[in-house]
Amino acid sequence: IHRAKNHREQLLLFLAGWLGVSAQSLRDVWIEMPDSLVPYLNRNQRTELADYVGMKAEPAVRDALGDTVRIERMTDSYLSVRLSGSSRMEIRLLDPSTLALVQTWEGPAAESRIGLFSRLWQRKPAVVVCKDVAERPETMSEEEFAELEPLMTPRLRAYRLSADGNSLSVSWSYPLLSAKEAERVSVLLKPRVLTWNGTEFR
């Protein structure tokens, strides 16, 4: 009897914890985000930003570096934050137990980093399966392709989470090329849209 009682108590504690995590809103996830992910924006400031959204006021604060941090969009499952003039962050709730975080730096070429976490901010493996091979368009000569392909290195990868679904857009930028050169090589490696399948973006 004693063992059965302990089992019931453990089950109730598990269900209470699970329900608590499941009930977490994106607002709660944002506020409880570890300070280490954005060291110059503390919990009080994140709370203030979320409160401004709820009050339909201008959702902007000054961080410890003096930059203006602004929530650009916040829904039940998506958050977009402009951290500074050259960096931004997106959070997307992919399923009841997984969220995606994308941080992007835009100076001058855009480069992103993606991480997957539980709703309690425990890190999970982040797998992005994306073809990253130049392809020659039918309208391009082999000579021109041979001229342009070497220009594509180095290249940086930029991510954007969808606000409306569990997809991830992937694009590339070329930090050493002029705008004209970057436009010429862009046809060799076009942006792609990947879909979350429960374990990875593919």
JSON list of N, CA, C and O in Angstrom, two decimals, residues 109-111 128-134 152 154-159 169-175 182-183 185-186 188-194:
[
{"chain": "A", "resi": 109, "resn": "ALA", "atom": "N", "xyz": [27.49, 41.49, -43.82]},
{"chain": "A", "resi": 109, "resn": "ALA", "atom": "CA", "xyz": [26.79, 40.32, -44.37]},
{"chain": "A", "resi": 109, "resn": "ALA", "atom": "C", "xyz": [26.10, 39.57, -43.24]},
{"chain": "A", "resi": 109, "resn": "ALA", "atom": "O", "xyz": [26.63, 39.45, -42.14]},
{"chain": "A", "resi": 110, "resn": "ALA", "atom": "N", "xyz": [24.91, 39.06, -43.52]},
{"chain": "A", "resi": 110, "resn": "ALA", "atom": "CA", "xyz": [24.12, 38.39, -42.48]},
{"chain": "A", "resi": 110, "resn": "ALA", "atom": "C", "xyz": [24.64, 36.98, -42.21]},
{"chain": "A", "resi": 110, "resn": "ALA", "atom": "O", "xyz": [24.96, 36.22, -43.12]},
{"chain": "A", "resi": 111, "resn": "GLU", "atom": "N", "xyz": [24.73, 36.64, -40.91]},
{"chain": "A", "resi": 111, "resn": "GLU", "atom": "CA", "xyz": [25.12, 35.29, -40.49]},
{"chain": "A", "resi": 111, "resn": "GLU", "atom": "C", "xyz": [24.29, 34.92, -39.28]},
{"chain": "A", "resi": 111, "resn": "GLU", "atom": "O", "xyz": [24.10, 35.74, -38.36]},
{"chain": "A", "resi": 128, "resn": "VAL", "atom": "N", "xyz": [20.17, 20.87, -39.00]},
{"chain": "A", "resi": 128, "resn": "VAL", "atom": "CA", "xyz": [19.63, 21.54, -40.18]},
{"chain": "A", "resi": 128, "resn": "VAL", "atom": "C", "xyz": [20.22, 20.85, -41.40]},
{"chain": "A", "resi": 128, "resn": "VAL", "atom": "O", "xyz": [21.43, 20.90, -41.64]},
{"chain": "A", "resi": 129, "resn": "VAL", "atom": "N", "xyz": [19.37, 20.15, -42.15]},
{"chain": "A", "resi": 129, "resn": "VAL", "atom": "CA", "xyz": [19.82, 19.42, -43.33]},
{"chain": "A", "resi": 129, "resn": "VAL", "atom": "C", "xyz": [19.50, 20.27, -44.55]},
{"chain": "A", "resi": 129, "resn": "VAL", "atom": "O", "xyz": [18.33, 20.42, -44.93]},
{"chain": "A", "resi": 130, "resn": "CYS", "atom": "N", "xyz": [20.54, 20.85, -45.15]},
{"chain": "A", "resi": 130, "resn": "CYS", "atom": "CA", "xyz": [20.31, 21.77, -46.26]},
{"chain": "A", "resi": 130, "resn": "CYS", "atom": "C", "xyz": [21.41, 21.60, -47.30]},
{"chain": "A", "resi": 130, "resn": "CYS", "atom": "O", "xyz": [22.60, 21.68, -46.97]},
{"chain": "A", "resi": 131, "resn": "LYS", "atom": "N", "xyz": [21.02, 21.40, -48.52]},
{"chain": "A", "resi": 131, "resn": "LYS", "atom": "CA", "xyz": [21.97, 21.27, -49.63]},
{"chain": "A", "resi": 131, "resn": "LYS", "atom": "C", "xyz": [22.68, 22.60, -49.84]},
{"chain": "A", "resi": 131, "resn": "LYS", "atom": "O", "xyz": [22.04, 23.64, -49.97]},
{"chain": "A", "resi": 132, "resn": "ASP", "atom": "N", "xyz": [23.99, 22.55, -49.88]},
{"chain": "A", "resi": 132, "resn": "ASP", "atom": "CA", "xyz": [24.80, 23.77, -49.97]},
{"chain": "A", "resi": 132, "resn": "ASP", "atom": "C", "xyz": [25.79, 23.64, -51.13]},
{"chain": "A", "resi": 132, "resn": "ASP", "atom": "O", "xyz": [27.00, 23.84, -50.97]},
{"chain": "A", "resi": 133, "resn": "VAL", "atom": "N", "xyz": [25.26, 23.28, -52.30]},
{"chain": "A", "resi": 133, "resn": "VAL", "atom": "CA", "xyz": [26.11, 23.04, -53.48]},
{"chain": "A", "resi": 133, "resn": "VAL", "atom": "C", "xyz": [25.65, 23.94, -54.62]},
{"chain": "A", "resi": 133, "resn": "VAL", "atom": "O", "xyz": [24.45, 24.01, -54.93]},
{"chain": "A", "resi": 134, "resn": "ALA", "atom": "N", "xyz": [26.59, 24.62, -55.24]},
{"chain": "A", "resi": 134, "resn": "ALA", "atom": "CA", "xyz": [26.26, 25.49, -56.37]},
{"chain": "A", "resi": 134, "resn": "ALA", "atom": "C", "xyz": [25.75, 24.68, -57.55]},
{"chain": "A", "resi": 134, "resn": "ALA", "atom": "O", "xyz": [26.24, 23.58, -57.82]},
{"chain": "A", "resi": 152, "resn": "MET", "atom": "N", "xyz": [32.21, 32.11, -54.59]},
{"chain": "A", "resi": 152, "resn": "MET", "atom": "CA", "xyz": [31.21, 31.81, -53.56]},
{"chain": "A", "resi": 152, "resn": "MET", "atom": "C", "xyz": [31.83, 31.44, -52.22]},
{"chain": "A", "resi": 152, "resn": "MET", "atom": "O", "xyz": [31.12, 31.18, -51.25]},
{"chain": "A", "resi": 154, "resn": "PRO", "atom": "N", "xyz": [34.57, 32.75, -49.24]},
{"chain": "A", "resi": 154, "resn": "PRO", "atom": "CA", "xyz": [33.68, 32.22, -48.19]},
{"chain": "A", "resi": 154, "resn": "PRO", "atom": "C", "xyz": [32.25, 32.71, -48.36]},
{"chain": "A", "resi": 154, "resn": "PRO", "atom": "O", "xyz": [32.00, 33.73, -48.99]},
{"chain": "A", "resi": 155, "resn": "ARG", "atom": "N", "xyz": [31.32, 31.98, -47.78]},
{"chain": "A", "resi": 155, "resn": "ARG", "atom": "CA", "xyz": [29.93, 32.40, -47.74]},
{"chain": "A", "resi": 155, "resn": "ARG", "atom": "C", "xyz": [29.35, 32.12, -46.36]},
{"chain": "A", "resi": 155, "resn": "ARG", "atom": "O", "xyz": [29.79, 31.20, -45.66]},
{"chain": "A", "resi": 156, "resn": "LEU", "atom": "N", "xyz": [28.39, 32.92, -45.97]},
{"chain": "A", "resi": 156, "resn": "LEU", "atom": "CA", "xyz": [27.76, 32.82, -44.65]},
{"chain": "A", "resi": 156, "resn": "LEU", "atom": "C", "xyz": [26.31, 32.38, -44.83]},
{"chain": "A", "resi": 156, "resn": "LEU", "atom": "O", "xyz": [25.67, 32.70, -45.83]},
{"chain": "A", "resi": 157, "resn": "ARG", "atom": "N", "xyz": [25.81, 31.69, -43.83]},
{"chain": "A", "resi": 157, "resn": "ARG", "atom": "CA", "xyz": [24.43, 31.19, -43.88]},
{"chain": "A", "resi": 157, "resn": "ARG", "atom": "C", "xyz": [23.55, 32.01, -42.94]},
{"chain": "A", "resi": 157, "resn": "ARG", "atom": "O", "xyz": [23.91, 32.24, -41.78]},
{"chain": "A", "resi": 158, "resn": "ALA", "atom": "N", "xyz": [22.39, 32.43, -43.45]},
{"chain": "A", "resi": 158, "resn": "ALA", "atom": "CA", "xyz": [21.44, 33.20, -42.64]},
{"chain": "A", "resi": 158, "resn": "ALA", "atom": "C", "xyz": [20.12, 32.45, -42.57]},
{"chain": "A", "resi": 158, "resn": "ALA", "atom": "O", "xyz": [19.67, 31.88, -43.56]},
{"chain": "A", "resi": 159, "resn": "TYR", "atom": "N", "xyz": [19.49, 32.47, -41.38]},
{"chain": "A", "resi": 159, "resn": "TYR", "atom": "CA", "xyz": [18.23, 31.77, -41.15]},
{"chain": "A", "resi": 159, "resn": "TYR", "atom": "C", "xyz": [17.12, 32.76, -40.81]},
{"chain": "A", "resi": 159, "resn": "TYR", "atom": "O", "xyz": [17.37, 33.80, -40.18]},
{"chain": "A", "resi": 169, "resn": "SER", "atom": "N", "xyz": [13.73, 29.38, -43.29]},
{"chain": "A", "resi": 169, "resn": "SER", "atom": "CA", "xyz": [14.29, 29.85, -44.56]},
{"chain": "A", "resi": 169, "resn": "SER", "atom": "C", "xyz": [15.80, 29.96, -44.43]},
{"chain": "A", "resi": 169, "resn": "SER", "atom": "O", "xyz": [16.31, 30.45, -43.42]},
{"chain": "A", "resi": 170, "resn": "VAL", "atom": "N", "xyz": [16.50, 29.52, -45.46]},
{"chain": "A", "resi": 170, "resn": "VAL", "atom": "CA", "xyz": [17.96, 29.55, -45.47]},
{"chain": "A", "resi": 170, "resn": "VAL", "atom": "C", "xyz": [18.41, 30.37, -46.68]},
{"chain": "A", "resi": 170, "resn": "VAL", "atom": "O", "xyz": [17.97, 30.12, -47.80]},
{"chain": "A", "resi": 171, "resn": "SER", "atom": "N", "xyz": [19.30, 31.33, -46.45]},
{"chain": "A", "resi": 171, "resn": "SER", "atom": "CA", "xyz": [19.88, 32.09, -47.55]},
{"chain": "A", "resi": 171, "resn": "SER", "atom": "C", "xyz": [21.38, 32.26, -47.28]},
{"chain": "A", "resi": 171, "resn": "SER", "atom": "O", "xyz": [21.85, 31.95, -46.18]},
{"chain": "A", "resi": 172, "resn": "TRP", "atom": "N", "xyz": [22.10, 32.74, -48.28]},
{"chain": "A", "resi": 172, "resn": "TRP", "atom": "CA", "xyz": [23.55, 32.86, -48.16]},
{"chain": "A", "resi": 172, "resn": "TRP", "atom": "C", "xyz": [23.99, 34.28, -48.48]},
{"chain": "A", "resi": 172, "resn": "TRP", "atom": "O", "xyz": [23.36, 34.97, -49.29]},
{"chain": "A", "resi": 173, "resn": "SER", "atom": "N", "xyz": [25.06, 34.71, -47.84]},
{"chain": "A", "resi": 173, "resn": "SER", "atom": "CA", "xyz": [25.64, 36.01, -48.14]},
{"chain": "A", "resi": 173, "resn": "SER", "atom": "C", "xyz": [27.14, 35.85, -48.34]},
{"chain": "A", "resi": 173, "resn": "SER", "atom": "O", "xyz": [27.75, 34.87, -47.88]},
{"chain": "A", "resi": 174, "resn": "TYR", "atom": "N", "xyz": [27.72, 36.82, -49.02]},
{"chain": "A", "resi": 174, "resn": "TYR", "atom": "CA", "xyz": [29.12, 36.72, -49.45]},
{"chain": "A", "resi": 174, "resn": "TYR", "atom": "C", "xyz": [29.88, 37.96, -48.99]},
{"chain": "A", "resi": 174, "resn": "TYR", "atom": "O", "xyz": [29.86, 39.00, -49.65]},
{"chain": "A", "resi": 175, "resn": "PRO", "atom": "N", "xyz": [30.54, 37.88, -47.84]},
{"chain": "A", "resi": 175, "resn": "PRO", "atom": "CA", "xyz": [31.12, 39.07, -47.20]},
{"chain": "A", "resi": 175, "resn": "PRO", "atom": "C", "xyz": [32.23, 39.74, -47.98]},
{"chain": "A", "resi": 175, "resn": "PRO", "atom": "O", "xyz": [32.51, 40.92, -47.77]},
{"chain": "A", "resi": 182, "resn": "ALA", "atom": "N", "xyz": [27.87, 39.72, -55.76]},
{"chain": "A", "resi": 182, "resn": "ALA", "atom": "CA", "xyz": [26.97, 38.89, -54.95]},
{"chain": "A", "resi": 182, "resn": "ALA", "atom": "C", "xyz": [25.68, 38.59, -55.71]},
{"chain": "A", "resi": 182, "resn": "ALA", "atom": "O", "xyz": [25.14, 37.47, -55.62]},
{"chain": "A", "resi": 183, "resn": "GLU", "atom": "N", "xyz": [25.19, 39.56, -56.45]},
{"chain": "A", "resi": 183, "resn": "GLU", "atom": "CA", "xyz": [23.98, 39.34, -57.23]},
{"chain": "A", "resi": 183, "resn": "GLU", "atom": "C", "xyz": [24.22, 38.31, -58.34]},
{"chain": "A", "resi": 183, "resn": "GLU", "atom": "O", "xyz": [23.37, 37.47, -58.62]},
{"chain": "A", "resi": 185, "resn": "VAL", "atom": "N", "xyz": [26.42, 35.76, -58.33]},
{"chain": "A", "resi": 185, "resn": "VAL", "atom": "CA", "xyz": [26.58, 34.40, -57.81]},
{"chain": "A", "resi": 185, "resn": "VAL", "atom": "C", "xyz": [25.31, 33.89, -57.12]},
{"chain": "A", "resi": 185, "resn": "VAL", "atom": "O", "xyz": [25.18, 32.68, -56.91]},
{"chain": "A", "resi": 186, "resn": "SER", "atom": "N", "xyz": [24.39, 34.80, -56.80]},
{"chain": "A", "resi": 186, "resn": "SER", "atom": "CA", "xyz": [23.20, 34.37, -56.04]},
{"chain": "A", "resi": 186, "resn": "SER", "atom": "C", "xyz": [22.35, 33.37, -56.81]},
{"chain": "A", "resi": 186, "resn": "SER", "atom": "O", "xyz": [21.62, 32.57, -56.20]},
{"chain": "A", "resi": 188, "resn": "LEU", "atom": "N", "xyz": [23.39, 30.86, -58.35]},
{"chain": "A", "resi": 188, "resn": "LEU", "atom": "CA", "xyz": [23.99, 29.53, -58.26]},
{"chain": "A", "resi": 188, "resn": "LEU", "atom": "C", "xyz": [23.57, 28.77, -57.00]},
{"chain": "A", "resi": 188, "resn": "LEU", "atom": "O", "xyz": [23.67, 27.55, -56.94]},
{"chain": "A", "resi": 189, "resn": "LEU", "atom": "N", "xyz": [23.12, 29.53, -56.00]},
{"chain": "A", "resi": 189, "resn": "LEU", "atom": "CA", "xyz": [22.72, 28.91, -54.74]},
{"chain": "A", "resi": 189, "resn": "LEU", "atom": "C", "xyz": [21.54, 29.70, -54.19]},
{"chain": "A", "resi": 189, "resn": "LEU", "atom": "O", "xyz": [21.70, 30.68, -53.48]},
{"chain": "A", "resi": 190, "resn": "LYS", "atom": "N", "xyz": [20.36, 29.26, -54.55]},
{"chain": "A", "resi": 190, "resn": "LYS", "atom": "CA", "xyz": [19.15, 30.03, -54.22]},
{"chain": "A", "resi": 190, "resn": "LYS", "atom": "C", "xyz": [18.67, 29.72, -52.80]},
{"chain": "A", "resi": 190, "resn": "LYS", "atom": "O", "xyz": [18.95, 28.66, -52.25]},
{"chain": "A", "resi": 191, "resn": "PRO", "atom": "N", "xyz": [17.92, 30.67, -52.19]},
{"chain": "A", "resi": 191, "resn": "PRO", "atom": "CA", "xyz": [17.37, 30.42, -50.85]},
{"chain": "A", "resi": 191, "resn": "PRO", "atom": "C", "xyz": [16.50, 29.17, -50.84]},
{"chain": "A", "resi": 191, "resn": "PRO", "atom": "O", "xyz": [15.87, 28.82, -51.84]},
{"chain": "A", "resi": 192, "resn": "ARG", "atom": "N", "xyz": [16.47, 28.51, -49.69]},
{"chain": "A", "resi": 192, "resn": "ARG", "atom": "CA", "xyz": [15.69, 27.29, -49.54]},
{"chain": "A", "resi": 192, "resn": "ARG", "atom": "C", "xyz": [14.79, 27.40, -48.30]},
{"chain": "A", "resi": 192, "resn": "ARG", "atom": "O", "xyz": [15.09, 28.16, -47.38]},
{"chain": "A", "resi": 193, "resn": "VAL", "atom": "N", "xyz": [13.72, 26.64, -48.30]},
{"chain": "A", "resi": 193, "resn": "VAL", "atom": "CA", "xyz": [12.80, 26.59, -47.17]},
{"chain": "A", "resi": 193, "resn": "VAL", "atom": "C", "xyz": [12.77, 25.16, -46.65]},
{"chain": "A", "resi": 193, "resn": "VAL", "atom": "O", "xyz": [12.45, 24.22, -47.39]},
{"chain": "A", "resi": 194, "resn": "LEU", "atom": "N", "xyz": [13.14, 24.99, -45.38]},
{"chain": "A", "resi": 194, "resn": "LEU", "atom": "CA", "xyz": [13.17, 23.68, -44.75]},
{"chain": "A", "resi": 194, "resn": "LEU", "atom": "C", "xyz": [11.99, 23.55, -43.79]},
{"chain": "A", "resi": 194, "resn": "LEU", "atom": "O", "xyz": [11.49, 24.55, -43.26]}
]
